[in-house]
CSV table of C-alpha atoms and ligand atoms in Angstrom, one decimal:
chain,number,residue,atom,x,y,z
H,1,UNK,CA,-168.2,69.0,124.3
H,2,UNK,CA,-166.6,71.9,122.7
H,3,UNK,CA,-163.0,69.7,121.3
H,4,UNK,CA,-161.0,72.6,121.4
H,5,UNK,CA,-161.8,73.6,124.9
H,6,UNK,CA,-161.5,70.1,126.3
H,7,UNK,CA,-157.8,69.9,124.2
H,8,UNK,CA,-155.3,70.7,126.6
H,9,UNK,CA,-152.9,68.9,128.4
H,10,UNK,CA,-152.3,69.4,132.0
H,11,UNK,CA,-150.6,73.1,132.4
H,12,UNK,CA,-147.8,74.7,134.6
H,13,UNK,CA,-145.1,73.0,135.8
H,14,UNK,CA,-146.6,70.8,139.3
H,15,UNK,CA,-146.6,66.8,139.1
H,16,UNK,CA,-149.7,66.2,137.3
H,17,UNK,CA,-148.9,68.7,134.1
H,18,UNK,CA,-147.6,68.2,131.2
H,19,UNK,CA,-144.4,69.5,130.9
H,20,UNK,CA,-143.5,66.5,134.4
H,21,UNK,CA,-144.9,64.6,131.6
H,22,UNK,CA,-143.7,64.3,128.4
H,23,UNK,CA,-140.7,62.2,128.3
H,24,UNK,CA,-141.5,59.6,126.0
H,25,UNK,CA,-142.6,63.0,123.9
H,26,UNK,CA,-139.4,63.6,124.5
H,27,UNK,CA,-137.7,60.2,122.9
H,28,UNK,CA,-139.6,61.0,119.8
H,29,UNK,CA,-137.9,64.1,119.1
H,30,UNK,CA,-134.8,62.7,119.1
H,31,UNK,CA,-135.7,59.5,117.3
H,32,UNK,CA,-136.4,62.4,114.2
H,33,UNK,CA,-133.3,64.7,114.9
H,34,UNK,CA,-131.6,63.9,111.9
H,35,UNK,CA,-134.4,63.5,109.9
H,36,UNK,CA,-135.9,67.1,111.1
H,37,UNK,CA,-132.2,68.9,110.4
H,38,UNK,CA,-131.5,67.3,107.3
H,39,UNK,CA,-135.2,69.3,105.8
H,40,UNK,CA,-134.7,72.2,107.8
H,41,UNK,CA,-131.1,72.7,106.6
H,42,UNK,CA,-132.8,71.9,103.0
H,43,UNK,CA,-135.0,74.1,103.6
H,44,UNK,CA,-132.3,77.5,104.9
H,45,UNK,CA,-130.0,77.1,101.9
H,46,UNK,CA,-133.6,77.3,99.0
H,47,UNK,CA,-136.0,78.8,101.0
H,48,UNK,CA,-134.4,81.1,102.6
H,49,UNK,CA,-130.1,82.0,102.8
H,50,UNK,CA,-130.4,85.6,100.3
H,51,UNK,CA,-133.1,86.7,103.0
H,52,UNK,CA,-131.4,86.6,105.8
H,53,UNK,CA,-134.8,85.6,107.9
H,54,UNK,CA,-136.2,82.6,108.5
H,55,UNK,CA,-139.4,81.5,109.7
H,56,UNK,CA,-140.1,78.3,111.6
H,57,UNK,CA,-143.5,77.3,113.1
H,58,UNK,CA,-143.9,74.2,115.8
H,59,UNK,CA,-147.3,73.3,115.9
H,60,UNK,CA,-149.1,71.8,118.5
H,61,UNK,CA,-146.2,72.8,120.9
H,62,UNK,CA,-147.8,72.1,123.9
H,63,UNK,CA,-146.1,73.6,127.4
H,64,UNK,CA,-143.5,71.3,128.3
H,65,UNK,CA,-140.0,71.8,127.8
H,66,UNK,CA,-140.3,69.7,124.8
H,67,UNK,CA,-141.8,73.0,122.3
H,68,UNK,CA,-138.0,74.9,122.7
H,69,UNK,CA,-136.1,71.1,122.7
H,70,UNK,CA,-136.8,71.5,118.4
H,71,UNK,CA,-136.3,75.1,118.6
H,72,UNK,CA,-133.4,74.7,120.1
H,73,UNK,CA,-132.5,72.2,118.0
H,74,UNK,CA,-133.4,73.3,115.0
H,75,UNK,CA,-132.0,76.5,115.0
H,76,UNK,CA,-128.3,74.7,115.5
H,77,UNK,CA,-128.9,72.6,113.1
H,78,UNK,CA,-128.7,76.4,110.7
H,79,UNK,CA,-126.2,77.4,112.5
H,80,UNK,CA,-123.5,74.2,111.8
H,81,UNK,CA,-124.3,74.9,108.6
H,82,UNK,CA,-124.1,78.0,108.0
H,83,UNK,CA,-120.1,78.1,109.8
H,84,UNK,CA,-119.3,75.9,107.1
H,85,UNK,CA,-120.2,77.7,104.8
H,86,UNK,CA,-118.7,80.2,106.4
H,87,UNK,CA,-121.8,82.7,106.0
H,88,UNK,CA,-123.3,84.6,108.6
H,89,UNK,CA,-126.8,83.0,110.3
H,90,UNK,CA,-129.8,84.3,109.7
H,91,UNK,CA,-132.6,85.7,112.3
H,92,UNK,CA,-135.1,83.5,112.7
H,93,UNK,CA,-138.8,84.6,113.2
H,94,UNK,CA,-139.9,81.0,115.5
H,95,UNK,CA,-144.0,81.0,115.8
H,96,UNK,CA,-145.4,78.5,118.4
H,97,UNK,CA,-148.1,77.5,117.8
H,98,UNK,CA,-151.8,75.4,119.4
H,99,UNK,CA,-154.6,75.5,120.6
H,100,UNK,CA,-155.9,78.6,122.3
H,101,UNK,CA,-156.3,77.7,125.8
H,102,UNK,CA,-152.2,76.0,126.3
H,103,UNK,CA,-150.4,77.5,128.4
H,104,UNK,CA,-148.3,79.4,126.1
H,105,UNK,CA,-147.3,81.3,129.5
H,106,UNK,CA,-144.9,78.0,131.2
H,107,UNK,CA,-143.5,78.3,127.4
H,108,UNK,CA,-142.8,82.0,127.4
H,109,UNK,CA,-142.0,81.8,131.6
H,110,UNK,CA,-138.9,79.8,130.5
H,111,UNK,CA,-137.7,81.9,127.4
H,112,UNK,CA,-135.5,83.9,129.7
H,113,UNK,CA,-133.1,81.1,130.5
H,114,UNK,CA,-133.3,80.2,126.6
H,115,UNK,CA,-132.1,82.9,125.5
H,116,UNK,CA,-128.9,83.2,128.4
H,117,UNK,CA,-128.4,79.4,127.0
H,118,UNK,CA,-128.0,81.4,123.5
H,119,UNK,CA,-125.9,84.1,124.5
H,120,UNK,CA,-123.5,81.7,125.7
H,121,UNK,CA,-123.3,80.0,122.1
H,122,UNK,CA,-121.6,81.6,118.9
H,123,UNK,CA,-122.4,82.4,115.8
H,124,UNK,CA,-125.7,82.3,116.8
H,125,UNK,CA,-128.8,84.2,115.0
H,126,UNK,CA,-130.9,86.7,116.1
H,127,UNK,CA,-134.3,84.4,117.4
H,128,UNK,CA,-137.8,85.9,118.3
H,129,UNK,CA,-140.9,84.7,119.5
H,130,UNK,CA,-144.3,84.5,118.8
H,131,UNK,CA,-147.3,82.7,119.6
H,132,UNK,CA,-150.1,81.9,117.3
H,133,UNK,CA,-153.0,79.5,118.8
H,134,UNK,CA,-155.2,78.5,117.2
H,135,UNK,CA,-156.2,75.2,115.3
H,136,UNK,CA,-153.9,74.4,112.5
H,137,UNK,CA,-156.5,72.3,110.8
H,138,UNK,CA,-157.0,75.9,109.3
H,139,UNK,CA,-155.1,79.1,108.3
H,140,UNK,CA,-152.5,80.2,111.0
H,141,UNK,CA,-149.7,82.5,109.3
H,142,UNK,CA,-149.7,84.8,105.5
H,143,UNK,CA,-149.3,83.3,102.9
H,144,UNK,CA,-146.6,82.2,102.2
H,145,UNK,CA,-144.7,83.3,105.7
H,146,UNK,CA,-142.1,80.1,106.0
H,147,UNK,CA,-139.6,78.6,105.8
H,148,UNK,CA,-140.0,75.4,108.5
H,149,UNK,CA,-142.9,73.5,109.6
H,150,UNK,CA,-142.7,71.3,112.2
H,151,UNK,CA,-144.9,68.7,114.2
H,152,UNK,CA,-144.8,65.7,116.9
H,153,UNK,CA,-146.9,64.0,118.5
H,154,UNK,CA,-149.9,66.0,117.6
H,155,UNK,CA,-151.4,65.4,114.6
H,156,UNK,CA,-152.6,62.5,115.9
H,157,UNK,CA,-155.7,64.2,117.2
H,158,UNK,CA,-158.6,64.4,114.5
H,159,UNK,CA,-160.2,68.1,114.3
H,160,UNK,CA,-163.4,66.4,115.9
H,161,UNK,CA,-164.1,62.9,117.1
H,162,UNK,CA,-166.7,61.7,113.4
H,163,UNK,CA,-169.6,62.4,113.7
H,164,UNK,CA,-171.5,58.8,112.8
H,165,UNK,CA,-169.5,58.2,116.4
H,166,UNK,CA,-171.3,61.5,117.7
H,167,UNK,CA,-173.7,60.5,120.6
H,168,UNK,CA,-176.2,58.4,119.6
H,169,UNK,CA,-176.1,57.6,116.1
H,170,UNK,CA,-176.8,53.9,114.8
H,171,UNK,CA,-172.7,54.1,114.2
H,172,UNK,CA,-172.0,55.0,118.1
H,173,UNK,CA,-174.3,52.6,119.1
H,174,UNK,CA,-172.2,50.0,117.7
H,175,UNK,CA,-168.7,50.7,119.7
H,176,UNK,CA,-170.4,50.3,123.1
H,177,UNK,CA,-167.8,49.8,126.3
H,178,UNK,CA,-165.1,51.2,123.7
H,179,UNK,CA,-163.4,54.8,123.4
H,180,UNK,CA,-161.7,54.1,120.0
H,181,UNK,CA,-161.1,51.6,117.4
H,182,UNK,CA,-160.6,47.9,118.9
H,183,UNK,CA,-160.1,44.9,117.6
H,184,UNK,CA,-163.9,44.5,118.3
H,185,UNK,CA,-165.3,47.5,116.4
H,186,UNK,CA,-166.9,46.7,113.5
H,187,UNK,CA,-166.5,48.5,109.6
H,188,UNK,CA,-169.0,51.1,110.3
H,189,UNK,CA,-166.3,52.8,112.9
H,190,UNK,CA,-163.1,51.9,111.7
H,191,UNK,CA,-164.2,54.1,107.8
H,192,UNK,CA,-165.7,56.3,110.1
H,193,UNK,CA,-162.5,57.1,111.7
H,194,UNK,CA,-160.6,56.6,108.9
H,195,UNK,CA,-162.4,59.5,106.2
H,196,UNK,CA,-162.6,61.3,109.3
H,197,UNK,CA,-158.7,60.7,109.1
H,198,UNK,CA,-158.4,61.9,105.6
H,199,UNK,CA,-160.2,64.8,105.2
H,200,UNK,CA,-158.3,66.5,109.0
H,201,UNK,CA,-155.0,65.9,106.7
H,202,UNK,CA,-155.8,67.3,103.5
H,203,UNK,CA,-157.1,70.3,104.9
H,204,UNK,CA,-153.6,70.8,107.1
H,205,UNK,CA,-151.6,69.8,103.6
H,206,UNK,CA,-153.8,72.0,102.1
H,207,UNK,CA,-153.3,75.3,104.7
H,208,UNK,CA,-150.4,74.6,105.5
H,209,UNK,CA,-149.4,74.8,101.3
H,210,UNK,CA,-150.8,78.0,101.5
H,211,UNK,CA,-148.8,79.3,104.1
H,212,UNK,CA,-145.4,78.0,103.2
H,213,UNK,CA,-143.1,79.3,100.6
H,214,UNK,CA,-142.1,76.8,97.4
H,215,UNK,CA,-139.4,75.1,98.5
H,216,UNK,CA,-139.4,75.4,102.3
H,217,UNK,CA,-140.1,72.0,103.5
H,218,UNK,CA,-141.9,70.6,106.5
H,219,UNK,CA,-141.6,67.7,109.2
H,220,UNK,CA,-144.2,66.2,111.1
H,221,UNK,CA,-144.2,63.2,113.0
H,222,UNK,CA,-147.4,61.0,114.7
H,223,UNK,CA,-148.8,57.7,116.2
H,224,UNK,CA,-148.6,55.4,114.3
H,225,UNK,CA,-150.1,51.3,113.4
H,226,UNK,CA,-147.6,49.5,113.1
H,227,UNK,CA,-150.1,46.9,111.4
H,228,UNK,CA,-152.4,48.0,108.3
H,229,UNK,CA,-155.3,46.0,110.3
H,230,UNK,CA,-157.3,48.3,112.6
H,231,UNK,CA,-157.5,47.5,115.7
H,232,UNK,CA,-154.0,44.9,116.8
H,233,UNK,CA,-153.8,45.1,120.6
H,234,UNK,CA,-150.1,46.4,120.0
H,235,UNK,CA,-150.6,49.6,118.1
H,236,UNK,CA,-154.8,50.3,120.3
H,237,UNK,CA,-153.4,49.1,123.7
H,238,UNK,CA,-154.1,52.1,125.2
H,239,UNK,CA,-156.6,53.1,124.2
H,240,UNK,CA,-158.5,49.4,125.2
H,241,UNK,CA,-156.7,49.3,128.6
H,242,UNK,CA,-158.7,53.2,129.2
H,243,UNK,CA,-161.6,51.7,128.2
H,244,UNK,CA,-161.3,48.2,130.9
H,245,UNK,CA,-160.9,50.3,133.8
H,246,UNK,CA,-164.1,52.3,133.1
H,247,UNK,CA,-165.5,49.1,132.2
H,248,UNK,CA,-164.2,47.4,135.0
H,249,UNK,CA,-165.3,50.8,137.2
H,250,UNK,CA,-168.7,50.8,135.1
H,251,UNK,CA,-169.2,47.8,136.8
H,252,UNK,CA,-169.7,48.5,139.8
H,253,UNK,CA,-170.7,51.7,139.5
H,254,UNK,CA,-168.3,53.9,139.8
H,255,UNK,CA,-169.0,55.5,136.5
H,256,UNK,CA,-172.5,55.3,133.8
H,257,UNK,CA,-172.2,52.9,131.1
H,258,UNK,CA,-173.8,55.1,129.1
H,259,UNK,CA,-170.8,57.5,129.5
H,260,UNK,CA,-168.8,54.9,128.1
H,261,UNK,CA,-171.0,54.5,125.4
H,262,UNK,CA,-171.2,58.0,124.1
H,263,UNK,CA,-167.2,59.1,124.6
H,264,UNK,CA,-164.8,57.9,121.6
H,265,UNK,CA,-161.4,59.6,121.2
H,266,UNK,CA,-160.9,62.3,118.6
H,267,UNK,CA,-158.1,60.2,117.6
H,268,UNK,CA,-156.1,58.5,114.5
H,269,UNK,CA,-153.0,56.6,114.1
H,270,UNK,CA,-152.7,56.0,110.6
H,271,UNK,CA,-150.2,53.9,109.5
H,272,UNK,CA,-148.0,54.3,107.0
H,273,UNK,CA,-149.5,53.6,104.4
H,274,UNK,CA,-152.4,55.7,104.7
H,275,UNK,CA,-150.6,59.0,105.3
H,276,UNK,CA,-149.2,58.7,102.6
H,277,UNK,CA,-151.7,58.6,100.1
H,278,UNK,CA,-153.4,61.3,101.9
H,279,UNK,CA,-150.1,63.4,100.4
H,280,UNK,CA,-149.7,62.8,97.9
H,281,UNK,CA,-153.4,62.7,96.7
H,282,UNK,CA,-153.3,66.5,97.9
H,283,UNK,CA,-150.4,66.8,95.8
H,284,UNK,CA,-149.1,69.7,97.5
H,285,UNK,CA,-145.8,68.2,98.5
H,286,UNK,CA,-143.5,65.7,97.9
H,287,UNK,CA,-142.5,62.9,100.6
H,288,UNK,CA,-138.5,62.7,100.9
H,289,UNK,CA,-138.5,60.7,103.8
H,290,UNK,CA,-141.0,58.5,105.4
H,291,UNK,CA,-140.4,56.3,108.2
H,292,UNK,CA,-141.9,54.3,111.3
H,293,UNK,CA,-140.3,53.5,114.5
H,294,UNK,CA,-141.1,52.7,118.3
H,295,UNK,CA,-140.8,55.0,120.7
H,296,UNK,CA,-140.3,53.2,124.0
H,297,UNK,CA,-139.9,54.0,127.8
H,298,UNK,CA,-136.2,52.0,127.4
H,299,UNK,CA,-134.8,54.8,125.6
H,300,UNK,CA,-135.9,56.9,128.6
H,301,UNK,CA,-134.5,54.8,130.9
H,302,UNK,CA,-131.3,54.7,128.5
H,303,UNK,CA,-130.9,58.5,128.1
H,304,UNK,CA,-131.3,59.0,132.5
H,305,UNK,CA,-129.1,55.9,133.5
H,306,UNK,CA,-126.3,56.5,131.3
H,307,UNK,CA,-126.3,52.9,130.0
H,308,UNK,CA,-127.4,52.0,133.1
H,309,UNK,CA,-130.0,49.0,130.5
H,310,UNK,CA,-126.6,47.1,129.9
H,311,UNK,CA,-127.3,45.2,133.0
H,312,UNK,CA,-130.8,44.0,132.0
H,313,UNK,CA,-129.2,40.4,132.7
H,314,UNK,CA,-128.5,41.0,136.6
H,315,UNK,CA,-131.3,43.0,137.2
H,316,UNK,CA,-133.6,39.5,136.3
H,317,UNK,CA,-131.9,37.5,138.1
H,318,UNK,CA,-133.0,40.2,141.1
H,319,UNK,CA,-136.3,41.4,139.5
H,320,UNK,CA,-135.2,45.0,139.0
H,321,UNK,CA,-136.8,44.4,134.8
H,322,UNK,CA,-140.0,44.0,136.8
H,323,UNK,CA,-139.7,47.1,139.0
H,324,UNK,CA,-138.4,48.9,136.1
H,325,UNK,CA,-141.7,47.6,133.6
H,326,UNK,CA,-144.1,48.4,136.9
H,327,UNK,CA,-142.2,52.3,136.6
H,328,UNK,CA,-142.6,52.4,133.1
H,329,UNK,CA,-146.7,51.8,133.5
H,330,UNK,CA,-146.6,53.8,135.7
H,331,UNK,CA,-144.7,56.9,133.9
H,332,UNK,CA,-147.4,55.8,131.1
H,333,UNK,CA,-149.9,55.9,133.0
H,334,UNK,CA,-149.1,59.7,134.2
H,335,UNK,CA,-148.4,60.8,130.8
H,336,UNK,CA,-151.2,59.3,129.6
H,337,UNK,CA,-154.1,61.7,132.2
H,338,UNK,CA,-151.3,65.0,131.5
H,339,UNK,CA,-153.0,64.1,128.0
H,340,UNK,CA,-156.0,63.1,128.5
H,341,UNK,CA,-158.0,64.9,131.7
H,342,UNK,CA,-159.5,67.4,130.6
H,343,UNK,CA,-160.9,66.0,128.2
H,344,UNK,CA,-161.9,63.4,130.4
H,345,UNK,CA,-163.0,65.0,133.1
H,346,UNK,CA,-165.3,67.2,130.4
H,347,UNK,CA,-167.0,63.9,130.0
H,348,UNK,CA,-166.6,61.9,133.1
H,349,UNK,CA,-166.4,64.5,135.6
H,350,UNK,CA,-163.4,64.7,138.5
H,351,UNK,CA,-164.3,62.5,141.0
H,352,UNK,CA,-163.4,59.5,139.0
H,353,UNK,CA,-159.6,60.8,137.6
H,354,UNK,CA,-157.4,59.2,140.2
H,355,UNK,CA,-159.3,56.0,140.7
H,356,UNK,CA,-159.7,55.1,136.7
H,357,UNK,CA,-155.4,56.2,136.5
H,358,UNK,CA,-154.9,54.0,139.4
H,359,UNK,CA,-156.5,51.1,137.6
H,360,UNK,CA,-154.9,51.8,134.2
H,361,UNK,CA,-151.7,51.4,135.2
H,362,UNK,CA,-152.4,48.4,137.1
H,363,UNK,CA,-153.6,47.3,133.3
H,364,UNK,CA,-150.6,48.4,131.8
H,365,UNK,CA,-148.0,47.1,133.7
H,366,UNK,CA,-149.5,44.0,133.9
H,367,UNK,CA,-149.2,44.3,129.5
H,368,UNK,CA,-146.0,45.3,130.8
H,369,UNK,CA,-145.1,42.6,131.7
H,370,UNK,CA,-145.3,40.6,127.9
H,371,UNK,CA,-145.5,43.3,126.2
H,372,UNK,CA,-142.5,45.8,124.5
H,373,UNK,CA,-143.5,49.3,126.1
H,374,UNK,CA,-143.4,51.0,123.3
H,375,UNK,CA,-145.4,53.1,121.2
H,376,UNK,CA,-145.5,52.6,116.8
H,377,UNK,CA,-144.6,56.3,115.2
H,378,UNK,CA,-144.3,58.1,111.9
H,379,UNK,CA,-142.2,60.5,111.0
H,380,UNK,CA,-142.9,62.6,107.2
H,381,UNK,CA,-140.2,65.1,105.6
H,382,UNK,CA,-141.9,66.9,102.5
H,383,UNK,CA,-140.9,69.7,100.1
H,384,UNK,CA,-143.5,72.3,98.8
H,385,UNK,CA,-143.7,71.5,95.5
N,1,SAM,C1,-149.0,65.6,123.7
N,1,SAM,S1,-148.8,67.1,122.9
N,1,SAM,C2,-147.3,67.6,122.3
N,1,SAM,C3,-146.7,69.0,122.6
N,1,SAM,C4,-145.8,68.6,122.0
N,1,SAM,N1,-145.4,68.6,120.3
N,1,SAM,C5,-144.3,67.9,122.0
N,1,SAM,O1,-143.8,67.0,120.9
N,1,SAM,O2,-144.0,67.5,123.6
N,1,SAM,C6,-149.8,67.3,121.3
N,1,SAM,C7,-150.4,69.3,121.5
N,1,SAM,O3,-151.1,69.4,120.0
N,1,SAM,C8,-152.4,70.4,120.2
N,1,SAM,N2,-153.2,70.4,119.6
N,1,SAM,C9,-154.0,68.6,119.2
N,1,SAM,N3,-154.8,69.5,118.0
N,1,SAM,C10,-154.5,71.0,117.7
N,1,SAM,C11,-155.6,72.0,116.7
N,1,SAM,N4,-156.2,71.3,115.7
N,1,SAM,N5,-154.3,72.6,116.2
N,1,SAM,C12,-153.1,72.6,117.0
N,1,SAM,N6,-152.8,72.3,117.8
N,1,SAM,C13,-153.6,71.6,118.4
N,1,SAM,C14,-152.6,70.7,121.8
N,1,SAM,O4,-153.5,71.4,122.5
N,1,SAM,C15,-151.4,69.7,122.6
N,1,SAM,O5,-150.7,70.4,123.3
């Protein structure tokens, strides 16, 4: 399968769209706000203030409200700093990148509203948007043309399924019944994923190092592994339960076992140390901050309930906690579907999806009854040497 074609978040703004099912990614954007704001102001002061123009790229912007949320936040941080310095804000050139089949149109349609909201703000700079379709594992921008690069919830996607795990190879046979690294995966599988991640990230860094000016900054947030060990349940439950739902269906003859055996996700969640090591080895950037954090559905509930979660004790008595976990599981299943649907459709066919995600939701519900509804992430800020 051609990855760039099937790696596509659900388009539009309907019930199953990524736009409507990306709240957890919104939590990640909120959690990384302080680090992003500090880095972008540094980038402005070191690399853009004298020219009056600031070029910002968001890589893997997708099509939901998160794309413009990040951009608004970045511009506000710079404008605030300009106000303190009593200098005029710069013109912003915002470059939104994603793969060719991304639904850029949904982002563009929300621009008039975005511009109207900015018109109501005092002291804001002019902004100019461009879309830059293509893979971030290659050059996307002219040399030395960017002051700030941001990417959230995207870099855990590899450029390809590791070659060793592609159809029929001896290593892929070792991962039968699994769709990613699992607690039972042999060393060869782990190694294939780690090697692909290291190769991809090195390429990513080399491309960005050519595009970002000296003193420019980059902030990357991606899913990570809490444990240095691979295959721990808290780190790979999303894939492990997906494999379980597929295998359940296979045992009832609803999915061909061979289809499961030949599917491996082009995904890798590194440990903080693995990420750090590649950045240091590649050498173009110096890390200024690196942090692990958990992004959980509780934060989505907090945000929407205005602190309703303080009443956990009372809730527990009347069973509302159980209801809440159920709702997290349902929303997580919808979120994973919005991300994976086109990829799974390409491999397994469309017919299995409703049943698969129904079962997946049930498995998540049971998992969340004993475990926190959270996913591990890492955020890293770095400066171009
Ligand atoms: C889960 S979405 C994240 C979207 C957005 N940044 C957010 O935080 O909500 C991941 C995005 O990364 C994009 N992506 C994955 N691999 C990519 C690549 N090699 N080049 C560019 N974009 C890629 C996907 O197409 C998808 O839109």
